[in-house]
Short mmCIF file of N, CA and C in Angstrom, two decimals:
data_model
loop_
_atom_site.label_atom_id
_atom_site.label_comp_id
_atom_site.label_asym_id
_atom_site.label_seq_id
_atom_site.Cartn_x
_atom_site.Cartn_y
_atom_site.Cartn_z
N UNK A 1384 0.88 -1.16 -0.10
CA UNK A 1384 0.06 -0.15 0.24
C UNK A 1384 0.56 1.40 0.10
N UNK A 1385 1.91 1.02 0.32
CA UNK A 1385 2.95 2.59 0.40
C UNK A 1385 4.21 2.29 -0.34
N UNK A 1386 4.05 1.55 -1.38
CA UNK A 1386 5.53 1.29 -2.17
C UNK A 1386 4.76 2.71 -3.34
N UNK A 1387 3.83 2.63 -3.85
CA UNK A 1387 3.62 3.38 -5.36
C UNK A 1387 3.29 4.98 -4.29
N UNK A 1388 3.05 5.09 -3.56
CA UNK A 1388 2.94 6.59 -2.95
C UNK A 1388 4.28 7.13 -2.03
N UNK A 1389 4.65 6.42 -1.58
CA UNK A 1389 6.42 6.36 -1.59
C UNK A 1389 7.28 6.68 -2.37
N UNK A 1390 7.52 6.35 -3.80
CA UNK A 1390 8.03 6.09 -4.81
C UNK A 1390 7.78 7.60 -5.75
N UNK A 1391 6.38 7.49 -5.60
CA UNK A 1391 6.19 8.71 -6.10
C UNK A 1391 6.44 10.32 -5.73
N UNK A 1392 6.42 9.83 -3.98
CA UNK A 1392 6.57 11.01 -3.16
C UNK A 1392 8.33 11.66 -3.28
N UNK A 1393 9.14 10.41 -3.32
CA UNK A 1393 10.33 10.58 -3.12
C UNK A 1393 10.98 11.00 -5.13
N UNK A 1394 10.44 10.49 -5.93
CA UNK A 1394 10.79 10.15 -7.08
C UNK A 1394 9.90 12.01 -7.90
N UNK A 1395 9.23 12.25 -7.27
CA UNK A 1395 8.57 13.63 -7.93
C UNK A 1395 9.17 14.54 -7.49
N UNK A 1396 9.91 14.51 -6.47
CA UNK A 1396 11.06 15.92 -5.91
C UNK A 1396 12.49 15.90 -6.18
N UNK A 1397 12.98 14.90 -7.08
CA UNK A 1397 14.37 14.94 -7.52
C UNK A 1397 14.65 15.06 -8.77
N UNK A 1398 15.21 15.46 -9.19
CA UNK A 1398 16.20 16.35 -10.16
C UNK A 1398 16.27 15.10 -11.20
N UNK A 1399 16.20 15.17 -12.42
CA UNK A 1399 16.03 14.16 -13.19
C UNK A 1399 17.43 13.32 -13.11
N UNK A 1400 18.87 14.15 -13.10
CA UNK A 1400 20.01 13.43 -13.35
C UNK A 1400 20.35 12.41 -11.69
N UNK A 1401 19.56 12.98 -10.95
CA UNK A 1401 19.89 12.28 -9.54
C UNK A 1401 18.68 11.10 -9.61
N UNK A 1402 17.89 10.96 -10.52
CA UNK A 1402 16.41 9.73 -10.25
C UNK A 1402 17.49 8.36 -10.23
N UNK A 1403 18.37 8.19 -10.56
CA UNK A 1403 18.82 6.64 -10.59
C UNK A 1403 19.07 6.40 -8.90
N UNK A 1404 20.01 7.60 -8.15
CA UNK A 1404 20.37 7.17 -7.06
C UNK A 1404 19.47 7.44 -6.07
N UNK A 1405 18.29 8.15 -6.17
CA UNK A 1405 16.93 8.07 -5.63
C UNK A 1405 15.94 7.01 -5.67
N UNK A 1406 16.12 6.29 -6.67
CA UNK A 1406 15.69 4.96 -6.91
C UNK A 1406 15.88 4.17 -6.61
N UNK A 1407 17.31 3.97 -6.21
CA UNK A 1407 18.36 2.69 -5.78
C UNK A 1407 18.04 2.96 -4.12
N UNK A 1408 17.82 4.26 -3.40
CA UNK A 1408 18.13 4.58 -2.14
C UNK A 1408 16.26 3.82 -1.75
N UNK A 1409 15.71 4.42 -2.39
CA UNK A 1409 14.81 3.91 -2.22
C UNK A 1409 14.37 2.62 -1.76
N UNK A 1410 14.50 1.88 -3.26
CA UNK A 1410 15.05 0.50 -3.46
C UNK A 1410 15.14 -0.56 -2.03
N UNK A 1411 15.96 0.31 -0.98
CA UNK A 1411 17.47 0.19 -0.40
C UNK A 1411 16.54 0.19 0.95
N UNK A 1412 15.89 1.46 1.22
CA UNK A 1412 14.81 1.35 2.35
C UNK A 1412 13.82 0.11 2.61
N UNK A 1413 12.97 -0.15 1.35
CA UNK A 1413 12.00 -0.84 1.26
C UNK A 1413 12.13 -2.43 1.61
N UNK A 1414 13.40 -2.81 0.78
CA UNK A 1414 13.52 -3.92 0.94
C UNK A 1414 13.68 -4.61 2.77
N UNK A 1415 14.87 -3.99 3.19
CA UNK A 1415 14.38 -4.28 4.56
C UNK A 1415 12.94 -4.00 5.53
N UNK A 1416 12.03 -3.04 5.34
CA UNK A 1416 11.33 -2.94 5.76
C UNK A 1416 10.24 -4.36 5.64
N UNK A 1417 10.30 -4.32 4.26
CA UNK A 1417 9.25 -5.37 3.56
C UNK A 1417 9.72 -6.77 4.59
N UNK A 1418 11.27 -6.92 5.31
CA UNK A 1418 11.45 -8.07 5.25
C UNK A 1418 11.12 -8.33 6.89
N UNK A 1419 11.37 -6.99 7.52
CA UNK A 1419 11.15 -7.00 8.92
C UNK A 1419 9.60 -6.99 9.24
N UNK A 1420 9.07 -6.59 8.90
CA UNK A 1420 7.63 -6.41 8.31
C UNK A 1420 7.13 -8.36 8.42
N UNK A 1421 7.64 -8.73 7.52
CA UNK A 1421 7.22 -10.30 7.51
C UNK A 1421 7.74 -11.48 8.76
N UNK A 1422 8.73 -10.87 8.56
CA UNK A 1422 9.21 -11.43 10.21
C UNK A 1422 8.50 -11.25 11.51
N UNK A 1423 8.42 -10.13 12.08
CA UNK A 1423 7.16 -10.00 12.71
C UNK A 1423 6.33 -10.83 12.52
N UNK A 1424 5.25 -10.89 11.34
CA UNK A 1424 4.20 -11.37 11.39
C UNK A 1424 4.36 -12.71 11.23
N UNK A 1425 5.36 -13.54 10.83
CA UNK A 1425 5.88 -14.87 11.20
C UNK A 1425 5.77 -15.64 12.37
N UNK A 1426 6.92 -13.97 13.15
CA UNK A 1426 6.53 -14.24 14.57
C UNK A 1426 5.72 -14.70 15.20
N UNK A 1427 4.95 -13.92 15.10
CA UNK A 1427 4.03 -14.04 16.20
C UNK A 1427 3.09 -14.85 15.75
N UNK A 1428 2.76 -15.27 14.43
CA UNK A 1428 1.81 -16.58 14.16
C UNK A 1428 2.61 -17.71 14.38
N UNK A 1429 3.72 -18.18 14.53
CA UNK A 1429 4.54 -18.73 15.13
C UNK A 1429 4.46 -18.97 16.62
N UNK A 1430 4.31 -18.41 17.25
CA UNK A 1430 4.14 -18.00 18.65
C UNK A 1430 2.97 -18.41 19.22
N UNK A 1431 1.87 -17.81 18.43
CA UNK A 1431 0.31 -18.40 18.56
C UNK A 1431 0.15 -19.54 17.87
N UNK A 1432 0.95 -20.62 16.91
CA UNK A 1432 0.69 -21.85 16.65
C UNK A 1432 0.31 -23.06 17.32
N UNK A 1433 -0.39 -23.89 16.95
CA UNK A 1433 -0.29 -25.22 17.74
C UNK A 1433 0.45 -26.56 16.71
N UNK A 1434 0.81 -27.47 17.11
CA UNK A 1434 1.22 -28.23 15.78
C UNK A 1434 0.09 -29.14 15.17
N UNK A 1435 0.48 -28.47 13.50
CA UNK A 1435 -0.71 -29.29 13.35
C UNK A 1435 -2.08 -28.62 13.14
N UNK A 1436 -1.82 -27.65 13.31
CA UNK A 1436 -2.53 -27.00 13.45
C UNK A 1436 -2.45 -25.44 13.07
N UNK A 1437 -3.75 -24.79 12.01
CA UNK A 1437 -3.45 -23.41 11.25
C UNK A 1437 -4.14 -22.50 11.86
N UNK A 1438 -5.08 -22.49 12.16
CA UNK A 1438 -6.14 -21.78 12.70
C UNK A 1438 -5.47 -20.85 13.67
N UNK A 1439 -5.22 -21.74 14.81
CA UNK A 1439 -4.20 -20.82 16.79
C UNK A 1439 -3.31 -19.78 16.06
N UNK A 1440 -2.19 -20.11 14.80
CA UNK A 1440 -1.50 -18.75 14.55
C UNK A 1440 -1.71 -18.02 13.55
N UNK A 1441 -2.84 -18.34 13.16
CA UNK A 1441 -3.45 -17.18 12.07
C UNK A 1441 -4.39 -15.82 13.12
N UNK A 1442 -4.89 -16.97 13.89
CA UNK A 1442 -5.51 -16.11 15.30
C UNK A 1442 -4.59 -15.12 16.18
N UNK A 1443 -3.61 -14.87 16.04
CA UNK A 1443 -2.32 -14.06 16.46
C UNK A 1443 -2.12 -13.60 15.54
N UNK A 1444 -1.46 -13.93 14.40
CA UNK A 1444 -1.27 -13.22 13.32
C UNK A 1444 -1.94 -12.11 12.41
N UNK A 1445 -3.14 -12.21 12.81
CA UNK A 1445 -4.27 -11.32 11.53
C UNK A 1445 -4.06 -9.74 12.38
N UNK A 1446 -4.59 -10.10 13.44
CA UNK A 1446 -4.36 -8.58 14.36
C UNK A 1446 -3.36 -7.80 14.16
N UNK A 1447 -2.05 -8.43 14.37
CA UNK A 1447 -1.18 -8.01 14.33
C UNK A 1447 -0.53 -7.28 12.57
N UNK A 1448 -1.36 -7.73 11.94
CA UNK A 1448 -1.18 -7.82 10.51
C UNK A 1448 -1.75 -6.28 10.28
N UNK A 1449 -3.09 -6.33 10.43
CA UNK A 1449 -4.14 -5.44 10.61
C UNK A 1449 -3.30 -4.41 11.47
N UNK A 1450 -2.89 -4.35 12.14
CA UNK A 1450 -2.19 -2.90 13.11
C UNK A 1450 -1.34 -2.67 12.07
N UNK A 1451 -0.73 -3.16 10.80
CA UNK A 1451 0.12 -2.81 10.33
C UNK A 1451 -0.52 -2.09 9.48
N UNK A 1452 -1.77 -2.57 8.45
CA UNK A 1452 -2.26 -2.12 7.35
C UNK A 1452 -2.91 -0.43 7.69
N UNK A 1453 -3.37 -0.60 9.34
CA UNK A 1453 -3.86 1.05 9.70
C UNK A 1453 -3.13 2.25 8.67
N UNK A 1454 -1.45 2.03 9.96
CA UNK A 1454 -0.90 3.61 9.55
C UNK A 1454 -0.07 3.46 8.57
N UNK A 1455 -0.31 2.12 7.06
CA UNK A 1455 0.01 2.49 5.84
C UNK A 1455 -1.20 3.03 5.20
N UNK A 1456 -2.05 2.35 5.62
CA UNK A 1456 -3.08 3.23 4.91
C UNK A 1456 -3.18 4.59 4.63
N UNK A 1457 -3.25 5.20 6.14
CA UNK A 1457 -2.79 6.35 6.51
C UNK A 1457 -1.97 7.56 5.76
N UNK A 1458 -1.04 6.47 6.07
CA UNK A 1458 0.13 7.53 4.94
C UNK A 1458 0.05 7.38 3.88
N UNK A 1459 -0.69 6.33 3.35
CA UNK A 1459 -0.46 6.48 1.63
C UNK A 1459 -1.78 7.62 1.12
N UNK A 1460 -2.78 7.77 2.11
CA UNK A 1460 -3.70 8.62 1.53
C UNK A 1460 -3.73 9.72 1.97
N UNK A 1461 -2.32 10.18 2.68
CA UNK A 1461 -1.68 11.38 3.13
C UNK A 1461 -0.81 11.87 2.17
N UNK A 1462 0.13 11.05 1.42
CA UNK A 1462 0.85 10.89 0.72
C UNK A 1462 0.25 11.52 -0.52
N UNK A 1463 -1.04 11.08 -1.34
CA UNK A 1463 -1.36 10.99 -2.51
C UNK A 1463 -2.83 12.37 -2.55
N UNK A 1464 -2.99 12.37 -1.09
CA UNK A 1464 -3.78 13.68 -0.90
C UNK A 1464 -2.91 14.62 -1.28
N UNK A 1465 -1.73 14.90 -0.52
CA UNK A 1465 -1.00 16.07 -0.81
C UNK A 1465 -0.09 15.95 -1.97
N UNK A 1466 -0.55 15.69 -3.02
CA UNK A 1466 0.29 15.24 -4.20
C UNK A 1466 -0.85 15.27 -5.46
N UNK A 1467 -1.72 16.01 -5.07
CA UNK A 1467 -2.82 16.26 -6.30
C UNK A 1467 -2.39 17.33 -6.82
N UNK A 1468 -2.41 17.07 -8.71
CA UNK A 1468 -1.91 17.97 -9.02
C UNK A 1468 -3.01 19.21 -8.89
N UNK A 1469 -2.60 20.34 -9.22
CA UNK A 1469 -3.60 21.71 -9.12
C UNK A 1469 -4.18 21.71 -10.74
N UNK A 1470 -5.86 21.99 -10.68
CA UNK A 1470 -6.04 22.12 -12.34
C UNK A 1470 -6.22 23.39 -12.99
N UNK A 1471 -5.36 24.28 -13.71
CA UNK A 1471 -5.16 25.68 -14.23
C UNK A 1471 -6.70 25.67 -14.50
N UNK A 1472 -7.83 27.15 -13.82
CA UNK A 1472 -9.16 27.40 -14.70
C UNK A 1472 -8.72 27.64 -16.09
N UNK A 1473 -9.84 27.33 -16.67
CA UNK A 1473 -9.39 27.41 -18.22
C UNK A 1473 -10.94 28.77 -17.90
N UNK A 1474 -11.09 29.64 -19.15
CA UNK A 1474 -11.70 30.68 -19.14
C UNK A 1474 -12.65 30.23 -20.49
#
C-alpha cells in the first residue's frame, strides 16, 4: 500500500540527473522494511501456533498484520492527497 505513494513522493521531488540514485536508495529502504514486517508477522504466527493446526497461529497473526495496515493506509492516503495536481482554470 505504501510502495507506490512513497515512490511517487520520492521520485517527484528529485531532479532528473539524480533519479537513478534516488530510486536505488528508495529500494534499499523498502526491502529491509518488508523483510522486517514479514519477520514480525511470522514470529507472531509461530508464537500462537499449535502443532498440526493452522488457525491458532492465524488468530494471533491477523490482528498484528491488520495493525500494520492502518498506519500504512493512513500514510498512503496523506501522501496521495498532498500530491494531487492543481488544475488550471480555463475560461
